PDB file of C-alpha atoms in Angstrom:
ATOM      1  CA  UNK A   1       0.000   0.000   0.000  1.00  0.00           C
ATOM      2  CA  UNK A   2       1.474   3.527  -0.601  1.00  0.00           C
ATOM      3  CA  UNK A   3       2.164   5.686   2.388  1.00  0.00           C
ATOM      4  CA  UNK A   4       1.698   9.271   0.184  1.00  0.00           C
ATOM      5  CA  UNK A   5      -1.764   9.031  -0.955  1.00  0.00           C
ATOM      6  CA  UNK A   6      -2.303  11.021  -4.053  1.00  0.00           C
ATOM      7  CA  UNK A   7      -6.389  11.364  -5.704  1.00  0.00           C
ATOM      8  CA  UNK A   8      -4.527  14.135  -8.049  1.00  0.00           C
ATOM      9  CA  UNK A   9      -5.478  13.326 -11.842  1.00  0.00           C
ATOM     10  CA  UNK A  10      -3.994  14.686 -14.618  1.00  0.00           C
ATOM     11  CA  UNK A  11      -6.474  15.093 -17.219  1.00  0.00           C
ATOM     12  CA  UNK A  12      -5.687  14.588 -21.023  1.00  0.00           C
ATOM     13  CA  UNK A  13      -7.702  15.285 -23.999  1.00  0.00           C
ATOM     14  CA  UNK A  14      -5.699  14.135 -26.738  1.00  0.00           C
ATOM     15  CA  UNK A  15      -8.849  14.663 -29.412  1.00  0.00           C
ATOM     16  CA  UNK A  16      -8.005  12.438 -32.585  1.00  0.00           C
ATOM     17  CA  UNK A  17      -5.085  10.108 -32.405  1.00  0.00           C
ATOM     18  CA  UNK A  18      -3.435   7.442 -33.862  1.00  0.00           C
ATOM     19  CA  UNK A  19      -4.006   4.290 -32.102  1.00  0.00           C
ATOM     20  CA  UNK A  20      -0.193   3.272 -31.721  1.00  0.00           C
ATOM     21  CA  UNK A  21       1.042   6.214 -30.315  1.00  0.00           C
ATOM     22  CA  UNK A  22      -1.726   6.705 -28.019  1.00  0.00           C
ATOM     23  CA  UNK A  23      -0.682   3.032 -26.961  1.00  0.00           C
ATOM     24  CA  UNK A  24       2.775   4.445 -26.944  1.00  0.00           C
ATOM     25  CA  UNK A  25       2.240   6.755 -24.448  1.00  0.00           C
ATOM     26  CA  UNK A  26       0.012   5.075 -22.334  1.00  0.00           C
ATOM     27  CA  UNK A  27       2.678   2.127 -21.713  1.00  0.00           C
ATOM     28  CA  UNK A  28       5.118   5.081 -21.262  1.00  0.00           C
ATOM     29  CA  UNK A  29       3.035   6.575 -17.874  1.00  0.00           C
ATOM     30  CA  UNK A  30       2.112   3.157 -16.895  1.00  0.00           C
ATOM     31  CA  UNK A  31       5.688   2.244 -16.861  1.00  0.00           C
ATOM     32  CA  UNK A  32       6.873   5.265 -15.306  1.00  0.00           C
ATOM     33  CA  UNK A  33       4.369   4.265 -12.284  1.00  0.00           C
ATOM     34  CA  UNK A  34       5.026   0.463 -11.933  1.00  0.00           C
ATOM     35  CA  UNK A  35       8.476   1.599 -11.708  1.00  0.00           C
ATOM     36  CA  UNK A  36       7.872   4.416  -8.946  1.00  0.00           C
ATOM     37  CA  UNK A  37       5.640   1.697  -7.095  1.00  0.00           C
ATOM     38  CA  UNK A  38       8.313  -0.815  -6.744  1.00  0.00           C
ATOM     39  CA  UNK A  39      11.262   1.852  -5.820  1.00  0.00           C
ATOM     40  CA  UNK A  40       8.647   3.164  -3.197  1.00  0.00           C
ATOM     41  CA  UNK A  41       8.814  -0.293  -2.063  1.00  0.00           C
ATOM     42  CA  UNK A  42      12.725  -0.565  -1.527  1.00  0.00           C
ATOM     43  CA  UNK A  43      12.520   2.783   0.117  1.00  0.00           C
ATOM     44  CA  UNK A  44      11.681   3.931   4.166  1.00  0.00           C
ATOM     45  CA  UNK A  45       8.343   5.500   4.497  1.00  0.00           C
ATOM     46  CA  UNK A  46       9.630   9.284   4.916  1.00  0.00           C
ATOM     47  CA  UNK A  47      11.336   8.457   1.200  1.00  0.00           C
ATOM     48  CA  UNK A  48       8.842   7.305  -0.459  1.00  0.00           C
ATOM     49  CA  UNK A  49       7.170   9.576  -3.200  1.00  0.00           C
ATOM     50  CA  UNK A  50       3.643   9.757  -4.442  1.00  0.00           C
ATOM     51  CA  UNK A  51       2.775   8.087  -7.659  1.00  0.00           C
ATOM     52  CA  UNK A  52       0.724  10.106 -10.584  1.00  0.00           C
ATOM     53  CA  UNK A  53      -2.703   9.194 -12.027  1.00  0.00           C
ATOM     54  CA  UNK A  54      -3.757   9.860 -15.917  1.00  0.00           C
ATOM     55  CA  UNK A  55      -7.436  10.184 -16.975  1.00  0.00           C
ATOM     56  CA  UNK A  56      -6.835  10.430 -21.110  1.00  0.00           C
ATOM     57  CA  UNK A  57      -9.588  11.073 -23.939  1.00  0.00           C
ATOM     58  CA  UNK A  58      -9.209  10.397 -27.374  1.00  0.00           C
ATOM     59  CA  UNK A  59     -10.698   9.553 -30.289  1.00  0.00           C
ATOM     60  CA  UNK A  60      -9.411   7.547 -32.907  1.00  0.00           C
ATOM     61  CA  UNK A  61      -9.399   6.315 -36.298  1.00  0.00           C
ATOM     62  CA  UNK A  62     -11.033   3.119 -37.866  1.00  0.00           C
ATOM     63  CA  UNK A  63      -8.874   0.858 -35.502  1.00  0.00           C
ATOM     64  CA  UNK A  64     -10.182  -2.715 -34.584  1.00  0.00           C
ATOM     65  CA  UNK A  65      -8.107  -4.458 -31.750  1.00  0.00           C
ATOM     66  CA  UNK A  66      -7.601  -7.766 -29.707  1.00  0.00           C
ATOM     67  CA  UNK A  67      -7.057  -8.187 -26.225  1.00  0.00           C
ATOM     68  CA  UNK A  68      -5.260 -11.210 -24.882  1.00  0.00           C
ATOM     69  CA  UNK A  69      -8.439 -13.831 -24.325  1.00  0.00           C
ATOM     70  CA  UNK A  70      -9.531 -13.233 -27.861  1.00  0.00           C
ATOM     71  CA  UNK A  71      -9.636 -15.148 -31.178  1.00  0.00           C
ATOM     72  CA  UNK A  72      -8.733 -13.971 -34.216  1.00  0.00           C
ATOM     73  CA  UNK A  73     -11.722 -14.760 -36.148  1.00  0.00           C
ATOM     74  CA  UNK A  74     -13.592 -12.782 -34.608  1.00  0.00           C
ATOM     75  CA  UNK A  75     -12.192 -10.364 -36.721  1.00  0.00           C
ATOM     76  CA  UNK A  76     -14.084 -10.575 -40.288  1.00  0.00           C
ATOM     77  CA  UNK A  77     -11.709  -8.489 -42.450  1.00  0.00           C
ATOM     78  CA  UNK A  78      -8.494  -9.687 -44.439  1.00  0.00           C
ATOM     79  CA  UNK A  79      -5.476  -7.332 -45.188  1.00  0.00           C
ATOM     80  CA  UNK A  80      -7.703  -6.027 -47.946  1.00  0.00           C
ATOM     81  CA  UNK A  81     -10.559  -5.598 -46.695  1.00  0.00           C
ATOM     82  CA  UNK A  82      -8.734  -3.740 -43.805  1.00  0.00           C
ATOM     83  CA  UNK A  83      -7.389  -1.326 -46.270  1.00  0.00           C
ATOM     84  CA  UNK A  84     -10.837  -1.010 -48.296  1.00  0.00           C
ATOM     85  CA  UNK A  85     -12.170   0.116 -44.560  1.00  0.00           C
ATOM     86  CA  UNK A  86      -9.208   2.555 -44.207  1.00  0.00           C
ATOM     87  CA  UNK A  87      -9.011   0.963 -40.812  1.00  0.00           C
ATOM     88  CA  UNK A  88      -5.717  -0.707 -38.739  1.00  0.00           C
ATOM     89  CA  UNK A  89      -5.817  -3.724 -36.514  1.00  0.00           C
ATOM     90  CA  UNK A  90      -3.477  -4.924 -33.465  1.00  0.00           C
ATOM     91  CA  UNK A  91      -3.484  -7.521 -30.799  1.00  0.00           C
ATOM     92  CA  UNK A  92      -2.892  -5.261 -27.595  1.00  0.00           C
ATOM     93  CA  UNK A  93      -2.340  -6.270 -23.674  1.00  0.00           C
ATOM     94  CA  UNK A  94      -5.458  -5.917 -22.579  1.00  0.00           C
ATOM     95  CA  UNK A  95      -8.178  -8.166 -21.137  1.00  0.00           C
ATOM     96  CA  UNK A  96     -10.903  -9.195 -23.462  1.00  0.00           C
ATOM     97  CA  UNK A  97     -11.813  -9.826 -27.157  1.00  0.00           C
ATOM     98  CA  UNK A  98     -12.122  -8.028 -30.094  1.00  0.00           C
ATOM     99  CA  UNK A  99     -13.603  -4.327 -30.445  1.00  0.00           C
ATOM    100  CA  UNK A 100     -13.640  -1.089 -32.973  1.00  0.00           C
ATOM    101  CA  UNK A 101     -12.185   2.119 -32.202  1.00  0.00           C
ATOM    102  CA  UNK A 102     -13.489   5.564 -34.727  1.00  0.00           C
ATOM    103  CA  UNK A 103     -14.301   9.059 -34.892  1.00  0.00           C
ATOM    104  CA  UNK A 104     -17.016   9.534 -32.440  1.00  0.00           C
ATOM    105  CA  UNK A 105     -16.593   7.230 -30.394  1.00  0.00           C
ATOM    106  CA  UNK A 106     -15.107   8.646 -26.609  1.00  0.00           C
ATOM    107  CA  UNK A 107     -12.554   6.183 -25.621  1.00  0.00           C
ATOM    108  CA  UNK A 108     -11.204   6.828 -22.349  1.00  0.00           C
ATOM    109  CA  UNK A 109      -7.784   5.709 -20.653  1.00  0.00           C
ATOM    110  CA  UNK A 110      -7.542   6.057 -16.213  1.00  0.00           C
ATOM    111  CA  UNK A 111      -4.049   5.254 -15.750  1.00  0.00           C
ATOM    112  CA  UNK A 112      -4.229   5.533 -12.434  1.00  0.00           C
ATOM    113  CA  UNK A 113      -2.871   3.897  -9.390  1.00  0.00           C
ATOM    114  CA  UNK A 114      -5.380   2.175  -7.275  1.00  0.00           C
ATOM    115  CA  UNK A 115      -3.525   2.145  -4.272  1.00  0.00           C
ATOM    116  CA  UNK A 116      -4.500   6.057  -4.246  1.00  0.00           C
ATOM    117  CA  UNK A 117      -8.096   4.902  -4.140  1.00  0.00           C
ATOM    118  CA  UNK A 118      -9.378   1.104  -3.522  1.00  0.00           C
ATOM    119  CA  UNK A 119      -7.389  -2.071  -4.700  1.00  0.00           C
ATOM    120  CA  UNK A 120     -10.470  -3.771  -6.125  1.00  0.00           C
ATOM    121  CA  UNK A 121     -10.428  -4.135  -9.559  1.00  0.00           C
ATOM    122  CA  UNK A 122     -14.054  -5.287  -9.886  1.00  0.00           C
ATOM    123  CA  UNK A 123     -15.066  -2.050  -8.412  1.00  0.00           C
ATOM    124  CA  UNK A 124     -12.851  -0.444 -10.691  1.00  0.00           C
ATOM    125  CA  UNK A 125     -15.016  -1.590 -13.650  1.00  0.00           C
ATOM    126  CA  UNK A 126     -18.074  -0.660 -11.905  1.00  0.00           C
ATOM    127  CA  UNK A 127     -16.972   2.583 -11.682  1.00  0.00           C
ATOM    128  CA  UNK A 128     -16.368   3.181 -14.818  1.00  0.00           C
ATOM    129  CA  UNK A 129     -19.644   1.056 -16.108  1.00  0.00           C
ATOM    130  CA  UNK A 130     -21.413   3.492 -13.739  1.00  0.00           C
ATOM    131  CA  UNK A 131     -20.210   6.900 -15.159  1.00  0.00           C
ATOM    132  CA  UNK A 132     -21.477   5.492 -18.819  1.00  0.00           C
ATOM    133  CA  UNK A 133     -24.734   4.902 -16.920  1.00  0.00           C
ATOM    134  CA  UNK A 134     -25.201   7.846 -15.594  1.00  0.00           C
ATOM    135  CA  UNK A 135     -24.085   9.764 -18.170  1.00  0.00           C
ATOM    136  CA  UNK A 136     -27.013   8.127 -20.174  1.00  0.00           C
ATOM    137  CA  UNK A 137     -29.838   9.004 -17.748  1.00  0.00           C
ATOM    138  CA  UNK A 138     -28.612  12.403 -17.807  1.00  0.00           C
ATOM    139  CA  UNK A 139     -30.010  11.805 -21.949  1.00  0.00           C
ATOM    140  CA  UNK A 140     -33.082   9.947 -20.706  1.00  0.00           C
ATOM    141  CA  UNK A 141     -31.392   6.565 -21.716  1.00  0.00           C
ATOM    142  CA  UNK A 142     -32.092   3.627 -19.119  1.00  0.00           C
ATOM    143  CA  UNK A 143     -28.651   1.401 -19.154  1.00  0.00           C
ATOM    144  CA  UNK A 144     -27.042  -0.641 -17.022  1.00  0.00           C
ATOM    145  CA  UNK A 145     -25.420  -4.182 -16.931  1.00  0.00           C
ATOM    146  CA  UNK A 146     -25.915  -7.854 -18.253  1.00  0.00           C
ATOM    147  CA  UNK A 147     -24.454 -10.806 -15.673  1.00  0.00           C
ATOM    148  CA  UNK A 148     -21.344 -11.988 -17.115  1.00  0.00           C
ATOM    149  CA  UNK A 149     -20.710  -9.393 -19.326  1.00  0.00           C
ATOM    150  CA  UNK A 150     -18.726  -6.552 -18.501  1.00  0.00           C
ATOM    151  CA  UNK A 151     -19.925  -2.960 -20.416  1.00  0.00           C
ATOM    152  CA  UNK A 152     -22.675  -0.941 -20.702  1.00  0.00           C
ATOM    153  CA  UNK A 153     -26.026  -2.185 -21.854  1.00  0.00           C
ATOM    154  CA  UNK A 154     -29.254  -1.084 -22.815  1.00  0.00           C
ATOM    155  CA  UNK A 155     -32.329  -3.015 -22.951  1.00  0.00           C
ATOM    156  CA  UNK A 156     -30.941  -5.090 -19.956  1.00  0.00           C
ATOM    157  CA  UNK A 157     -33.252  -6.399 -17.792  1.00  0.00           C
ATOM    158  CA  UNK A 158     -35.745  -7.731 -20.530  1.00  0.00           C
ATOM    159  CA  UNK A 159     -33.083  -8.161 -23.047  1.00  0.00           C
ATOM    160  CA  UNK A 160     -35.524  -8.513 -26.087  1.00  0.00           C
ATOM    161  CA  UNK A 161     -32.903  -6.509 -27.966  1.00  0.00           C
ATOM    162  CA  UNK A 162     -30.016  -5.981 -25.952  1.00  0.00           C
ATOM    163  CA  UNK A 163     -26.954  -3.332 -26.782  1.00  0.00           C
ATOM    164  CA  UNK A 164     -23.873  -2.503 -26.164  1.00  0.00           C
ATOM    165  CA  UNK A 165     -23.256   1.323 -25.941  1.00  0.00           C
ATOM    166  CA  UNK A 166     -19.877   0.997 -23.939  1.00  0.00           C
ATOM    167  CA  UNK A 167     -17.192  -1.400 -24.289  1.00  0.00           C
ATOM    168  CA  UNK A 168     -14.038  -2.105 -21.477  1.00  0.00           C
ATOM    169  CA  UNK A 169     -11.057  -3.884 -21.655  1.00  0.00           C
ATOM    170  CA  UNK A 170      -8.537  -3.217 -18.904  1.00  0.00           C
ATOM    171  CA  UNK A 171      -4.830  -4.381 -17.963  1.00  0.00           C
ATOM    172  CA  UNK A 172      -3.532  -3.487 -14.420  1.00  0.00           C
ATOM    173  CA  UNK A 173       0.049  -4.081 -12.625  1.00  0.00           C
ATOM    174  CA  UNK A 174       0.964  -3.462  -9.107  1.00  0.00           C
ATOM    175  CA  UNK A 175      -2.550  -2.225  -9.158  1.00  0.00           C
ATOM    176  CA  UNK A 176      -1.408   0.389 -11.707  1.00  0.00           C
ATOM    177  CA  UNK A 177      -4.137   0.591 -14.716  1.00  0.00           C
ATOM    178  CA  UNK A 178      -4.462   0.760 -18.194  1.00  0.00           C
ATOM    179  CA  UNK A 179      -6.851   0.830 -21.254  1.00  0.00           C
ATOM    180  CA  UNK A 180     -10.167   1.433 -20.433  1.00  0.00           C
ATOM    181  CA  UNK A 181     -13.656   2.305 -22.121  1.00  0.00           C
ATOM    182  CA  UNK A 182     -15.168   2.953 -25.344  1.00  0.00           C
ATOM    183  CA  UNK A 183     -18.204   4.845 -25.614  1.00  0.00           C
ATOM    184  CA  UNK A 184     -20.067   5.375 -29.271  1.00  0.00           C
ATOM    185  CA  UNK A 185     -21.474   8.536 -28.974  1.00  0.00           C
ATOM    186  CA  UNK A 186     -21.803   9.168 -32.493  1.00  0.00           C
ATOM    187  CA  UNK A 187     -20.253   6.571 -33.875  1.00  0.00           C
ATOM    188  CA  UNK A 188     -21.001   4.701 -37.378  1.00  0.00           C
ATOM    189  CA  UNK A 189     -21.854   1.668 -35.930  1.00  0.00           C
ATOM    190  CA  UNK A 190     -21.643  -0.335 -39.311  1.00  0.00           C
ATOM    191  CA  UNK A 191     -17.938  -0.829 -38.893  1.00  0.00           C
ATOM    192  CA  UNK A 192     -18.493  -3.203 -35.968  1.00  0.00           C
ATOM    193  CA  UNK A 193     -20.413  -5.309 -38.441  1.00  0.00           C
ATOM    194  CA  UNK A 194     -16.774  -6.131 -39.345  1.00  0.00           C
ATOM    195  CA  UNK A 195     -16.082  -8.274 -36.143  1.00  0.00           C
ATOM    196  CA  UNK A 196     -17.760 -10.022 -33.509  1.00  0.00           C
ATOM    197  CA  UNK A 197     -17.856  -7.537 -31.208  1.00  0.00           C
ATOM    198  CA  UNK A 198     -16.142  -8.646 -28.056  1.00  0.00           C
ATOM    199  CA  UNK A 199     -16.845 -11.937 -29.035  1.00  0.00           C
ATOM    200  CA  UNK A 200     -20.791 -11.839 -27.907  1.00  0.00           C
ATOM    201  CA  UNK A 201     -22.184 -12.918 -31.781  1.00  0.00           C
ATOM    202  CA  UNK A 202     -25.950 -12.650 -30.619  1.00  0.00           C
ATOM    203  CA  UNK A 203     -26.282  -8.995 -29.526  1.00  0.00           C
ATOM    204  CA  UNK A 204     -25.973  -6.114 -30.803  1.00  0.00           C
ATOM    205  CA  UNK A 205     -24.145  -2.847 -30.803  1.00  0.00           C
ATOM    206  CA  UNK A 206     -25.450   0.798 -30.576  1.00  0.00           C
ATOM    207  CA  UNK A 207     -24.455   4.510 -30.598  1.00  0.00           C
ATOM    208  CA  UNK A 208     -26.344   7.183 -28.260  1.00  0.00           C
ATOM    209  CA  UNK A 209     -26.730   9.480 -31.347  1.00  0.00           C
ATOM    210  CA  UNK A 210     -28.695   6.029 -32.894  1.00  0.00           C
ATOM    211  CA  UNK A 211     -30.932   6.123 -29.842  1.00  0.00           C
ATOM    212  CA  UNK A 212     -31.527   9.572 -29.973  1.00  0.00           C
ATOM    213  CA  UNK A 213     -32.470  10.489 -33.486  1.00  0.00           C
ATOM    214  CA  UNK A 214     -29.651  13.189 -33.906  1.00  0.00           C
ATOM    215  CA  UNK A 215     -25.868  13.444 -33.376  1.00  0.00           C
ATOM    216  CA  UNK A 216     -24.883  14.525 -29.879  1.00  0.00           C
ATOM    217  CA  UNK A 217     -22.065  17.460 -29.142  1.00  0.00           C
ATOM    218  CA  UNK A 218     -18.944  14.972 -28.023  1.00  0.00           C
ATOM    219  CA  UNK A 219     -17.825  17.802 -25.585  1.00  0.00           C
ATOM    220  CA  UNK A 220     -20.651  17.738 -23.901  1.00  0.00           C
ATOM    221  CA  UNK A 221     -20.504  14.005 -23.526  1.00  0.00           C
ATOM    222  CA  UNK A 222     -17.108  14.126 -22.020  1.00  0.00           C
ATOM    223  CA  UNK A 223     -17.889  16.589 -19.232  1.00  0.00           C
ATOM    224  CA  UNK A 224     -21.068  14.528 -18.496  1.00  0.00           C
ATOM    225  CA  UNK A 225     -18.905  11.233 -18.608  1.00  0.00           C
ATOM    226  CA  UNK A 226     -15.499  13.424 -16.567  1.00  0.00           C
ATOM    227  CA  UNK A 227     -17.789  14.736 -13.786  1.00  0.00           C
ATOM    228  CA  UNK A 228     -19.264  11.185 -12.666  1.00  0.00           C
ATOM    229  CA  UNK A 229     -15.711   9.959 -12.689  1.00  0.00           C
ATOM    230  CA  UNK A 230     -14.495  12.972 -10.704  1.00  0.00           C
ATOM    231  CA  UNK A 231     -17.658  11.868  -8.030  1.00  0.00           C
ATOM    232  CA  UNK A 232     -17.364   8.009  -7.902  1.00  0.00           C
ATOM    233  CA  UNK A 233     -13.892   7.821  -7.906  1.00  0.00           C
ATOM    234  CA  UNK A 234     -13.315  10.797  -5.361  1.00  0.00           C
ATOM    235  CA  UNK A 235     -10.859  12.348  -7.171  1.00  0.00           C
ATOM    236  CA  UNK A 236      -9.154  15.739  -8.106  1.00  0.00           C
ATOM    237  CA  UNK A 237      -8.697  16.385 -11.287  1.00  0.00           C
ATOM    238  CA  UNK A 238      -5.655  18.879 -12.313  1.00  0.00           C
TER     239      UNK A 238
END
């Protein structure tokens, strides 16, 4: 456990990047962190310094990628019809299958140190399933969450026609975290007709512009979606 406690998070908006350096830099900070964490550890109480915590947004291009449990076929493009989608693919280090990444989607990145705040990684993802959910009621949208499946859902309790709004996939170290969420706020949801998405073939995924009949202002979106963060994970962000 660290002795300096630090709820201090540095918040990024990185707008539209490329997938690989945004992966880039994210191992960078999570690196820099683990590190700090286990000199901490060598190191007398007095000595020991306080490690930092990253909240990034971005968007990205057409991106598809795989975490570490998935399969490849669940990806339903060849190197052609990659380039034909002007869209990238890479297996990446986090946990679960396949997804998309696009323009207008909101894809967020805590790399923060959970030591700082709770070491429960199950709460964690409840956190962040619970910002996407109540950044949806604040649009009149009921969501919430399917047993056994991690992300955001609507039409979950009756699940006639369930949907995925919000996608995670997370990789944490020494209680250190990194990835995160997707959210489609506007995105065109035809490119995930190019995978199974997360490797759930029978339901289907959805965009909050789709649900409400118009395209939403992203910016707006991410304050909505910052603020709940800010609240559940009692932080301060800088």
């Amino acid at each position: 456990m660290n002795q300096v406690i630090n709820k201090k998070v540095k918040f990024l908006d990185l707008g539209l990047k490329d997938y690989q350096e945004t992966w880039d830099f994210q191992e960078e900070l999570f690196a820099k962190s683990v590190a700090l964490k286990i000199e901490n550890r060598k190191s007398s109480p007095e000595l020991q310094k306080p490690t930092d915590n990253y909240l990034i947004f971005v968007e990205h291009p057409h991106v598809y990628t795989l975490g570490k449990s998935g399969e490849l076929a669940h990806l339903l493009l060849d190197e052609n019809g990659l380039k034909e989608k002007n869209a990238t693919f890479y297996k990446i280090n986090r946990g679960g299958d396949i997804t998309y990444h696009g323009p207008g989607q909101l894809v967020g990145y805590p790399i923060i140190d959970l030591d700082n705040f709770f070491t429960d990684i199950h709460k964690y993802l409840r956190f962040l399933e619970e910002a996407i959910i109540l950044t949806l009621a604040e649009y009149g949208i009921e969501a919430g969450r399917i047993e056994g499946l991690t992300g955001v859902w609507l039409d979950h309790e009756a699940q006639k026609n369930p949907r995925k709004i919000c996608a995670l996939g997370v990789k944490s170290s020494r209680w250190v975290t990194m990835h995160g969420f997707a959210f489609n706020v506007n995105s065109d949801i035809n490119y995930f007709n190019n995978i199974v998405p997360c490797g759930i073939p029978d339901k289907a995924v959805t965009s909050l512009h789709l649900e409400l009949g118009r395209p939403v202002n992203i910016s707006e979106v991410k304050e909505k979606v910052k603020k709940h963060l800010i609240d559940l994970f009692e932080m301060e962000l800088v």
